[in-house]
Coordinates of C-alpha atoms and ligand atoms in Angstrom, one line a residue:
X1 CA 20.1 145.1 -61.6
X2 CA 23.9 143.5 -61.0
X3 CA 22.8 140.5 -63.4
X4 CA 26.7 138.8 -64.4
X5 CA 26.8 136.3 -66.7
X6 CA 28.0 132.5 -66.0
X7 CA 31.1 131.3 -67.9
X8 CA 32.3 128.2 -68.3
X9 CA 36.0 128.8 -66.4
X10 CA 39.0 126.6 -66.6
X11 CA 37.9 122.9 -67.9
X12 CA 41.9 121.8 -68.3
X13 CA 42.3 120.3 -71.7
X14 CA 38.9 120.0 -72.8
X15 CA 37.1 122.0 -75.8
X16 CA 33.8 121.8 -77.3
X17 CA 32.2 119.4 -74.5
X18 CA 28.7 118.7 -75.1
X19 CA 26.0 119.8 -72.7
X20 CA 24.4 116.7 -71.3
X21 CA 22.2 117.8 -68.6
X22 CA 20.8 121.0 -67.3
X23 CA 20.3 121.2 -64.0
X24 CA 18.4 124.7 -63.0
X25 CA 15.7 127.0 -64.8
X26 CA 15.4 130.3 -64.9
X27 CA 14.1 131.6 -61.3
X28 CA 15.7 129.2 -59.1
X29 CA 17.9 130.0 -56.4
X30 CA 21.1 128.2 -55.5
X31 CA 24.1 128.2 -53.2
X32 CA 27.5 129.1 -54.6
X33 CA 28.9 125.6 -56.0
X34 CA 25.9 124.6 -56.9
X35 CA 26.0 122.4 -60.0
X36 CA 24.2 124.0 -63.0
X37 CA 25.0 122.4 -66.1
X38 CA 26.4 119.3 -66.8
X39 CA 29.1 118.8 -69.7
X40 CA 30.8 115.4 -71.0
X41 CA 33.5 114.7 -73.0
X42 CA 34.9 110.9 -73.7
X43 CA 37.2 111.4 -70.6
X44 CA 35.0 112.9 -68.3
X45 CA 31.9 114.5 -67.3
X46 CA 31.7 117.7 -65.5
X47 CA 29.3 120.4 -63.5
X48 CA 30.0 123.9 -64.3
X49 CA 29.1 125.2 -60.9
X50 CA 27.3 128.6 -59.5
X51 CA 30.3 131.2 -59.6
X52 CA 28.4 132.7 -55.9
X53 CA 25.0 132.3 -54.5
X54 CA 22.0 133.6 -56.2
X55 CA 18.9 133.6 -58.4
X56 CA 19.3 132.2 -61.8
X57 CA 18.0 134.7 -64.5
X58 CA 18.6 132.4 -67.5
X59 CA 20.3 129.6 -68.9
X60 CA 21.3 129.8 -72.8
X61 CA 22.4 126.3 -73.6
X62 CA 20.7 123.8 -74.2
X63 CA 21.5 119.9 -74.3
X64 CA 23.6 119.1 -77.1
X65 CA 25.1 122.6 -77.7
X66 CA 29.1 122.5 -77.3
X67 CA 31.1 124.7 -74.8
X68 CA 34.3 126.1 -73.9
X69 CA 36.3 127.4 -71.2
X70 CA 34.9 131.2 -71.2
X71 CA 31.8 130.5 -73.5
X72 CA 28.2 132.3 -71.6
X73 CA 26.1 129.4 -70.2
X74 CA 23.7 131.8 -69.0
X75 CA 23.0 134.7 -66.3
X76 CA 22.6 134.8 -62.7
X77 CA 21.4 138.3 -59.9
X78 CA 23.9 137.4 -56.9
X79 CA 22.1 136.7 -54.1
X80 CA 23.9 139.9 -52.0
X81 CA 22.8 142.4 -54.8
X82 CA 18.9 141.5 -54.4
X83 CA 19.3 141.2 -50.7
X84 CA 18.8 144.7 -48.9
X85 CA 20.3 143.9 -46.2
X86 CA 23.6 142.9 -47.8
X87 CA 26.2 145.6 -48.3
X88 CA 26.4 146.6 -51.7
X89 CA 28.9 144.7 -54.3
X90 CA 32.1 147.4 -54.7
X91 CA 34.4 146.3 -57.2
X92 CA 37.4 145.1 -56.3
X93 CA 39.8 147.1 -58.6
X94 CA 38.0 150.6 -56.6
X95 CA 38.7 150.0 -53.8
X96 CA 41.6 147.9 -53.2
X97 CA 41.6 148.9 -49.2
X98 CA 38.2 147.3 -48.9
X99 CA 37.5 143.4 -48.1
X100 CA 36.9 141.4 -50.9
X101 CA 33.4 141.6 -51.9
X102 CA 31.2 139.0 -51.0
X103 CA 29.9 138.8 -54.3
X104 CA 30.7 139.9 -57.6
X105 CA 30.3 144.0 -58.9
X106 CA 27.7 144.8 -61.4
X107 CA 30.1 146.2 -63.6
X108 CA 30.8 144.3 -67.6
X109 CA 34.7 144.2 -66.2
X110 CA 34.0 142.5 -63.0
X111 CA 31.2 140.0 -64.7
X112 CA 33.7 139.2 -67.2
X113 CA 35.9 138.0 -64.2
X114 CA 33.9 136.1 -62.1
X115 CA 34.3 132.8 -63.6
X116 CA 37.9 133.2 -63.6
X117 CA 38.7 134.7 -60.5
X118 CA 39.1 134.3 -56.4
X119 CA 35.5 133.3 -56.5
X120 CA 35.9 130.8 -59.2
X121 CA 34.9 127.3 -57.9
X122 CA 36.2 124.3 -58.8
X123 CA 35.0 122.4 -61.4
X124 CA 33.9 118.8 -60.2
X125 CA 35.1 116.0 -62.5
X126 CA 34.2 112.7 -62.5
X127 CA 35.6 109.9 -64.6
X128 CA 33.5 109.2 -67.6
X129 CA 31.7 105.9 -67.8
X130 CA 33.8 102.5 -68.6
X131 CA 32.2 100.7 -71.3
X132 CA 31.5 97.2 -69.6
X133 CA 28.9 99.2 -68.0
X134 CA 29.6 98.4 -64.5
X135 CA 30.9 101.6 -63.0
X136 CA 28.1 103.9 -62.5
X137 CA 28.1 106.5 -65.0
X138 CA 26.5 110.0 -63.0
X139 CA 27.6 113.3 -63.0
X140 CA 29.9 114.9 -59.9
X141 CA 26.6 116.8 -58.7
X142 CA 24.7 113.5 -58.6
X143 CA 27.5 111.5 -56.8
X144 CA 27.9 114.3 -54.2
X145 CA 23.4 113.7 -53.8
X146 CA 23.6 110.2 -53.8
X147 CA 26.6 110.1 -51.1
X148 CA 24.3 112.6 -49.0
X149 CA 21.4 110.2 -49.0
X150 CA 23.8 106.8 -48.8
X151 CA 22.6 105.6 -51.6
X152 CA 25.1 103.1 -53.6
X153 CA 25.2 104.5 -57.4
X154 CA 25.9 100.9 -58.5
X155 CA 22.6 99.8 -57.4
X156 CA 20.5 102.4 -59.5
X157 CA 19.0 101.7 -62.9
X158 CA 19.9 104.5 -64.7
X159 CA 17.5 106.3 -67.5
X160 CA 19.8 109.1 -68.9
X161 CA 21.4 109.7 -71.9
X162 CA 24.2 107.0 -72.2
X163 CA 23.4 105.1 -69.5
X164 CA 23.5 108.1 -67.2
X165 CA 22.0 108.3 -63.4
X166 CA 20.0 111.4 -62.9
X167 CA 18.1 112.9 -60.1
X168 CA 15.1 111.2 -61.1
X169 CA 16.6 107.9 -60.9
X170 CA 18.0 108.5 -58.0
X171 CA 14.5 109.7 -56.0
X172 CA 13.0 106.8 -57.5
X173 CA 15.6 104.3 -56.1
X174 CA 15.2 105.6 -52.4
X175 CA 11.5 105.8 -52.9
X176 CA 11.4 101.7 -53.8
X177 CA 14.0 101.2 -50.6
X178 CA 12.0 102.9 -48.5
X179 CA 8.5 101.3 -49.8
X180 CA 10.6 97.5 -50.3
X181 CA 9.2 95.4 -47.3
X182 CA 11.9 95.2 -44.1
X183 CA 12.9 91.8 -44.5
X184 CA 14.1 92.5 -48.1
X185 CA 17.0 94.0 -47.0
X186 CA 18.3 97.7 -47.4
X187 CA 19.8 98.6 -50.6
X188 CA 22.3 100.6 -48.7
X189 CA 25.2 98.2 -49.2
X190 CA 26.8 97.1 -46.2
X191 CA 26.1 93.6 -46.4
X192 CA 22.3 93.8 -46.9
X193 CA 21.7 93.8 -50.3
X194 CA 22.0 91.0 -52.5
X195 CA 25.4 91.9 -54.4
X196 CA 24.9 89.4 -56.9
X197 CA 27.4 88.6 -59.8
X198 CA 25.9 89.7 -63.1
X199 CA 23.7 87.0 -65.2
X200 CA 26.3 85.5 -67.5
X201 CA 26.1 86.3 -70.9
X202 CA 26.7 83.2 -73.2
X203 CA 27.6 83.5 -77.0
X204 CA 26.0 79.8 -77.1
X205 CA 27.1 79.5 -80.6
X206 CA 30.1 79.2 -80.0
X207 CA 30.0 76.2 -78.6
X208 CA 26.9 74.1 -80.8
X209 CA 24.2 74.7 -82.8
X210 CA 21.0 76.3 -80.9
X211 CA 18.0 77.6 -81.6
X212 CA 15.8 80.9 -79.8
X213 CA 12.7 80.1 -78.3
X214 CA 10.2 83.3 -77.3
X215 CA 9.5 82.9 -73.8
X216 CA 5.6 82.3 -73.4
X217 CA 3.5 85.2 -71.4
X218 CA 3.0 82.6 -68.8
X219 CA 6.4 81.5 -68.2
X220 CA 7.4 85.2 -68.1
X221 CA 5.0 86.2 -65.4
X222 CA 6.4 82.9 -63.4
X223 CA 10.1 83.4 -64.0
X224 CA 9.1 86.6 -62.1
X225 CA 7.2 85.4 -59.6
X226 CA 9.3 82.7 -58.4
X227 CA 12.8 84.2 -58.3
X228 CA 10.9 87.1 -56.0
X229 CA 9.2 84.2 -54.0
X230 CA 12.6 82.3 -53.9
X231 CA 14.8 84.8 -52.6
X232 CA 12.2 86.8 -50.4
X233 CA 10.6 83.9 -48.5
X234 CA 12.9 82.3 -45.7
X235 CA 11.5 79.2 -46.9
X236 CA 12.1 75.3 -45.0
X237 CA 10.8 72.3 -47.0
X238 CA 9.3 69.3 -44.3
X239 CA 9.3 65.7 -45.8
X240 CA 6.8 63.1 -44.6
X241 CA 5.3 59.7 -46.1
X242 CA 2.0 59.2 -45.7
X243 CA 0.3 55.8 -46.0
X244 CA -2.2 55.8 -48.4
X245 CA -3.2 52.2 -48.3
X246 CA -6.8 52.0 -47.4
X247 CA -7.6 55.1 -49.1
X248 CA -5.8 54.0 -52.3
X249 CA -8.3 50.7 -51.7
X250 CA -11.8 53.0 -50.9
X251 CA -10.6 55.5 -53.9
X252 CA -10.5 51.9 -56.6
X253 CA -13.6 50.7 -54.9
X254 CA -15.9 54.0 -55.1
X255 CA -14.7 54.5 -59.0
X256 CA -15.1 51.3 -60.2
X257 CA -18.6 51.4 -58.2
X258 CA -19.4 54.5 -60.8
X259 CA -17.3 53.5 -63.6
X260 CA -20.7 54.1 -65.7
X261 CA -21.4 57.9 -63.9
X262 CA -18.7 59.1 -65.1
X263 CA -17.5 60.4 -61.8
X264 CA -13.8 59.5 -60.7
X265 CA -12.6 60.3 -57.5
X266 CA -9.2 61.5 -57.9
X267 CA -5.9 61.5 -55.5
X268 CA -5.9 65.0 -55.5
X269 CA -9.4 65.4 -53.7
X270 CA -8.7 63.2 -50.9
X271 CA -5.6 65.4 -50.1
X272 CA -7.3 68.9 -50.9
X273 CA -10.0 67.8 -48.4
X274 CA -7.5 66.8 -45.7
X275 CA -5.3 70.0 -46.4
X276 CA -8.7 72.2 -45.6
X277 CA -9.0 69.7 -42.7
X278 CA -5.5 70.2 -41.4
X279 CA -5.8 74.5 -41.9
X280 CA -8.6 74.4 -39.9
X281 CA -6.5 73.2 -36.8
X282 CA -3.3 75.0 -38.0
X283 CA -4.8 78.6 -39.0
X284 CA -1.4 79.8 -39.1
X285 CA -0.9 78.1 -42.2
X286 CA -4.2 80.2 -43.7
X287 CA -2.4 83.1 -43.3
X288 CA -0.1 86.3 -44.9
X289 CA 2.6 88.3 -43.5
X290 CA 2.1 91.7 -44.0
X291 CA 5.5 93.1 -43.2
X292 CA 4.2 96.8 -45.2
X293 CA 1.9 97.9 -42.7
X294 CA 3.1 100.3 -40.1
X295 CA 2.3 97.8 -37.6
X296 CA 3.2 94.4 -39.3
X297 CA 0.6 91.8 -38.7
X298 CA -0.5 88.4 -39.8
X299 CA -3.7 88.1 -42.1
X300 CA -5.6 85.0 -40.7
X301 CA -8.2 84.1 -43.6
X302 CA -11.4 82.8 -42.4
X303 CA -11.8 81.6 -45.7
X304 CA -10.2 78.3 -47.2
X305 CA -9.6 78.4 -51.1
X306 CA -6.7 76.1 -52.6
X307 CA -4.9 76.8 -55.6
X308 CA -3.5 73.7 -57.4
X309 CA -0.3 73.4 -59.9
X310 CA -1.3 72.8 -63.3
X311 CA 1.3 72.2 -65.8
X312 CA 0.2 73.3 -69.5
X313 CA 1.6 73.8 -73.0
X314 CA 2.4 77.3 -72.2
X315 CA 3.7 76.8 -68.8
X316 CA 2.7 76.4 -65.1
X317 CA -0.8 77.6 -63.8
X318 CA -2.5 77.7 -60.2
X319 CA -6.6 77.1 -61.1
X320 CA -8.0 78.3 -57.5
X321 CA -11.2 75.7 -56.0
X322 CA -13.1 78.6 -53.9
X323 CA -14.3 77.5 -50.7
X324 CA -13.0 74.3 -50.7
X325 CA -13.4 73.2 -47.3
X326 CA -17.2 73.0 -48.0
X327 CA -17.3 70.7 -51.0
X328 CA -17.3 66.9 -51.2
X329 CA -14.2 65.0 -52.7
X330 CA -16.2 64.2 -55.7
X331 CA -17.1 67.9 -56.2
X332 CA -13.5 68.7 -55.5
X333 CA -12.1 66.2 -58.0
X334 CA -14.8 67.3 -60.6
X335 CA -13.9 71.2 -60.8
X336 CA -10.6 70.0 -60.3
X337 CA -10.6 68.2 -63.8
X338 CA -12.9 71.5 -65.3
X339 CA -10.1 73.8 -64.0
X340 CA -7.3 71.6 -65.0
X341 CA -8.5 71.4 -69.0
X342 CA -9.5 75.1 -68.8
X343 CA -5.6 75.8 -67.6
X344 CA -4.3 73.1 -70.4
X345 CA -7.0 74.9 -73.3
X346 CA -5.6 79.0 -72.1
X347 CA -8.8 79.8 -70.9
X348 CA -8.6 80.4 -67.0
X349 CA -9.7 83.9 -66.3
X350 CA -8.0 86.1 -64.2
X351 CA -10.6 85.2 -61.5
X352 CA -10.1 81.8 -61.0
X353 CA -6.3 82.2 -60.5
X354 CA -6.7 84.5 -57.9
X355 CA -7.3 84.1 -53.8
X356 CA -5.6 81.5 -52.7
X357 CA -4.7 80.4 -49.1
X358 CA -2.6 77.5 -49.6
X359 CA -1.2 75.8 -52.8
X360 CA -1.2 72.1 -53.4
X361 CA 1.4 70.9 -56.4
X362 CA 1.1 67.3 -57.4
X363 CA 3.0 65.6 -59.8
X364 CA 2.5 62.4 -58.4
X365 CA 1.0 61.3 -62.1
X366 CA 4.4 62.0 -63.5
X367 CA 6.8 60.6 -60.1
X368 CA 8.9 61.8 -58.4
X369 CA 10.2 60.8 -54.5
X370 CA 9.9 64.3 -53.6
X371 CA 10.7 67.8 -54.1
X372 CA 11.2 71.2 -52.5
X373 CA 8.0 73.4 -54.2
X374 CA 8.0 77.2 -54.2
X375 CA 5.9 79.2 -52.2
X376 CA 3.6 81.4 -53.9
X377 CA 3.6 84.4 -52.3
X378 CA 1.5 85.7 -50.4
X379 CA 0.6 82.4 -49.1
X380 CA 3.0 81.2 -46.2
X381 CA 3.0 77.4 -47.5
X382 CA 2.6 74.9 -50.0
X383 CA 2.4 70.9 -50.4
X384 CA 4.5 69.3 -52.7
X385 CA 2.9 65.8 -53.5
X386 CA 5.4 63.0 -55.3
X387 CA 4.5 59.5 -57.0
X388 CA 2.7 56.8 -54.5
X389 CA 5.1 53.6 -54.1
X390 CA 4.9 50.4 -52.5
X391 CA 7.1 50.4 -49.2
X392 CA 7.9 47.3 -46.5
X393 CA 6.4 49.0 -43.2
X394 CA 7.3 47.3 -40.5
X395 CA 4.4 46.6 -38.4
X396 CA 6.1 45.7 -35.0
X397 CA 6.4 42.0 -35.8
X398 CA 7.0 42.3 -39.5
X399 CA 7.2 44.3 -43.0
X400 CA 3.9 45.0 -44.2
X401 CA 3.4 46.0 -48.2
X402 CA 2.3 49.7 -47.5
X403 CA 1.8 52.3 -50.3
X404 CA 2.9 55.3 -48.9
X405 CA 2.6 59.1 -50.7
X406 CA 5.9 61.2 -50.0
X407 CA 4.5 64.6 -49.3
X408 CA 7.2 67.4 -49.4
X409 CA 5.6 70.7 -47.1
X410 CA 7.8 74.2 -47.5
X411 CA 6.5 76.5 -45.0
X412 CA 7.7 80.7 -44.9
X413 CA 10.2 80.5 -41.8
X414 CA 8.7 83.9 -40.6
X415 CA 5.2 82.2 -40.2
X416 CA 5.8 79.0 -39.1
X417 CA 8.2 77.3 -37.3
X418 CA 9.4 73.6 -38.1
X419 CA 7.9 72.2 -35.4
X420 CA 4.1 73.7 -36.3
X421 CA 5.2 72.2 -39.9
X422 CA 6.1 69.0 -38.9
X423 CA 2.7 68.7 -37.0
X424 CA 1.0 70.5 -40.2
X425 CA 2.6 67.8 -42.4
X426 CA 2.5 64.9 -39.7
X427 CA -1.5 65.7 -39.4
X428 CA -2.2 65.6 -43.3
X429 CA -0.5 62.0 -43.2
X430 CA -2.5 61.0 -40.5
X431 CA -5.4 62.4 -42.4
X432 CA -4.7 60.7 -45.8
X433 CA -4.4 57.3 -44.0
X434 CA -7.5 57.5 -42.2
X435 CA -9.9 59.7 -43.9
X436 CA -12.8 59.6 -41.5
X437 CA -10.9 61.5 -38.8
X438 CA -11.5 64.6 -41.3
X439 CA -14.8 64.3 -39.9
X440 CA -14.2 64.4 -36.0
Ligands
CAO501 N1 1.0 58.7 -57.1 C1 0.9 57.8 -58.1 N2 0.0 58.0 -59.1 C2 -0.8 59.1 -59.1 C3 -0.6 60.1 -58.1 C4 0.3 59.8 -57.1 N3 0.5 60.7 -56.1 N4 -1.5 61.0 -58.3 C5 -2.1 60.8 -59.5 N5 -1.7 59.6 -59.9 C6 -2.1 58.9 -61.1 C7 -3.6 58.6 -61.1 O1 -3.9 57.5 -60.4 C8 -3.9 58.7 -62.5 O2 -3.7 57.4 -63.1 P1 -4.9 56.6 -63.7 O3 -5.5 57.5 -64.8 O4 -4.3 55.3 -64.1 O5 -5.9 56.5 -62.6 C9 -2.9 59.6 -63.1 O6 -1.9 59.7 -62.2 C10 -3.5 61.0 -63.4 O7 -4.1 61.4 -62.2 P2 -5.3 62.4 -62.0 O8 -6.2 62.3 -63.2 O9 -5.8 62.2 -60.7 O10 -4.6 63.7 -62.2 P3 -3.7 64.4 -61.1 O11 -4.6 64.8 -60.0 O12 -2.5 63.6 -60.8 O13 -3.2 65.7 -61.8 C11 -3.0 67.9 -62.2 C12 -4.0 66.8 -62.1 C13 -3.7 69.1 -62.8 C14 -2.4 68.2 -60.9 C15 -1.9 67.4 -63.2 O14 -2.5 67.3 -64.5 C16 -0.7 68.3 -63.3 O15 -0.7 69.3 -64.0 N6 0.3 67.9 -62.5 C17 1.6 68.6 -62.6 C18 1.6 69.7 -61.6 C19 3.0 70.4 -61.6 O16 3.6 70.6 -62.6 N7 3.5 70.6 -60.4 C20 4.8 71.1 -60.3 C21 4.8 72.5 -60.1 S1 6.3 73.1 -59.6 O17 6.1 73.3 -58.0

């Protein structure tokens, strides 16, 4: 066996540096140079290298034990000795006429002077992390890996000791780019990520009195769902009125006809009925991208269920009517009071949020001229709906006192263009002011 040990050669300055990482196990083979332990002190962090190519037989620190320059970090067979068809190691000092070996002798003199010698390789430094935490803190090995694969350290969350980037972190980053749909963007730099400035931290009380509030589960789950909706749908918000007149006038008439039944026929039925209406003609609008797939498609849904904003205590909620396009408007305005109080009371199930084509979010009972909603993914649209008003119309030959609803569409850009939105939008409209064309 020509088993030398590894030393720890020339580290400048630095003693008793702290093992951070190790890098190989007993058994594996590496090239000379190859990184095999990591060390850190509070200037820098360092790979103590492979002094040739060959097998590791053992490491014999550990993480957390303290080396210096000539200290054992373990043993390593040179990759010529347990190759038969290499020449055999000579050492140097016998035969000084000979080339240099290409790897070390197996004898104690030339082990002891492998780490120090012709064959020493450099040790890799990289500057240790600055505190702000902004420069990527990762060892010299794991810079060299991620410049191989082009990945951008400062994008990587890191999960080592003291903020470090390891291997791990860096596999798992180019496993999300490569799964992260196309029109997210690379991570790669180069103008395709995001690059934003960090969130700013505040020391509020410095400038008033405040108080801190728990975020509720709700508006956790939302605050994550819209800013990945936000910045991930090319989204284009379409404003139209639509005069709601006579169907204000039929909606008065039918609910004080059953004042005593109980039943009351809401705005948000009338416009649920002509939104199934209007994706019947416009199936685009029924739809989701599916940009994953390794032939990216559109899902056309066959199905028509509309999801509707609730707001509650806790926070905003989407109750889904199933198969809406098949129920009356005073069925529709009946489960959408059940779902409603079920949403405000924190008892939806998961069920009942769930499957939804096309979201409708009214806060006409509140105001509001209008608004540019948020799409909820995966649906390619939603209908903002604002506060009726009383508007002059001119007629032709004079102002008539109209009530018009301001209805505010965002459609996914991908999906649908503006023009197909403005005929979506244009269509509800002439839906809401004439309701019996939902039945032609
Ligand atoms: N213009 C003027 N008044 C309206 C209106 C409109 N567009 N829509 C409803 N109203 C009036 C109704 O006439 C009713 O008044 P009366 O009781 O005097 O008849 C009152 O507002 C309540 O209306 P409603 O019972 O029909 O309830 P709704 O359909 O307006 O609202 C719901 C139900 C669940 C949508 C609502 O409670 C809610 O949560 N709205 C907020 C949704 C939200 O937060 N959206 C923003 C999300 S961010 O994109």
């Amino acid at each position: 066996m020509s088993t030398i040990n590894i030393e720890v050669p020339d580290i400048g300055d630095f003693a008793d540096v702290p093992v951070i990482e190790v890098l190989v196990k007993s058994g594996d083979r590496v090239e000379a140079d190859a990184p095999l332990v990591t060390l850190e002190s509070d200037k820098a962090t360092m790979d103590i290298p492979a002094p040739v190519a060959g097998v590791i037989g053992q490491i014999t620190v550990k993480v957390g034990d303290r080396v210096s320059q000539g200290a054992t970090i373990g043993t390593m067979e040179p990759a010529a000795a347990s190759s038969e068809a290499a020449p055999a190691a000579v050492p140097a000092a016998t035969n000084a006429a000979a080339p240099a070996p290409a790897a070390p002798a197996a004898t104690p003199a030339a082990v002891a002077a492998v780490a120090a010698t012709a064959v020493e390789p450099p040790v890799r430094a990289a500057a240790a992390p600055v505190q702000d935490g902004r420069r990527p803190h990762a060892s010299p090995s794991m810079r060299a890996y991620a410049r191989e694969l082009g990945v951008d350290l400062a994008r990587v969350p890191a999960s080592g000791p003291k903020n470090r980037i390891t291997r791990e972190d860096i596999n798992a980053f180019v496993k999300g780019a490569l799964q992260a749909p196309a029109s997210s963007g690379g991570a790669s730099g180069g103008g395709t990520g995001l690059d934003l400035l960090p969130w700013p931290k505040v020391d509020f009380t410095k400038f008033g009195a405040v108080e801190r509030k728990p975020l509720s589960r709700i508006r956790k789950l939302s605050a994550a769902n819209l800013s990945r909706n936000w910045v991930m749908i090319p989204a284009v918000t379409y404003h139209e009125d639509a005069d709601v007149t006579d169907l204000e006038a039929f909606r008065q008439q039918i609910n004080a006809e059953q004042a005593k039944s109980g039943v009351k026929l809401t705005m948000l039925a009338f416009i649920i009925k002509a939104v199934c209406s209007a994706l019947k003609k416009f199936p685009e609008f029924n739809s989701s991208i599916d940009l994953q797939a390794d032939e990216p498609a559109l899902i056309l849904k066959q199905y028509c269920h509309i999801g509707f904003a609730a707001d509650t205590p806790g926070g905003l909620v989407v109750p889904v009517i199933r198969d809406a396009d098949g129920k009356g408007v005073a069925q529709l305005a009946a489960e959408c009071g059940e779902l409603a109080a079920k949403a405000r009371d924190g008892k939806l199930s998961a069920a009942e949020m769930q499957g939804a084509c096309f979201t409708i979010s009214s806060v006409g009972g509140l105001g509001g001229t209008g608004f540019a909603p948020i799409i909820n993914a995966p649906e390619v649209a939603i209908l903002g709906v604002s506060r009726t008003t009383m508007k002059p119309v001119w007629d032709g030959s004079g102002f008539q006192p109209r009530l018009i609803l301001p209805l505010s569409l965002t459609a996914d850009h991908r999906v649908v263009d503006g023009a197909s939105a403005t005929r979506f939008n244009a269509h509800v409209a002439t839906l809401l002011a004439d309701m019996r064309r939902v039945l032609m």
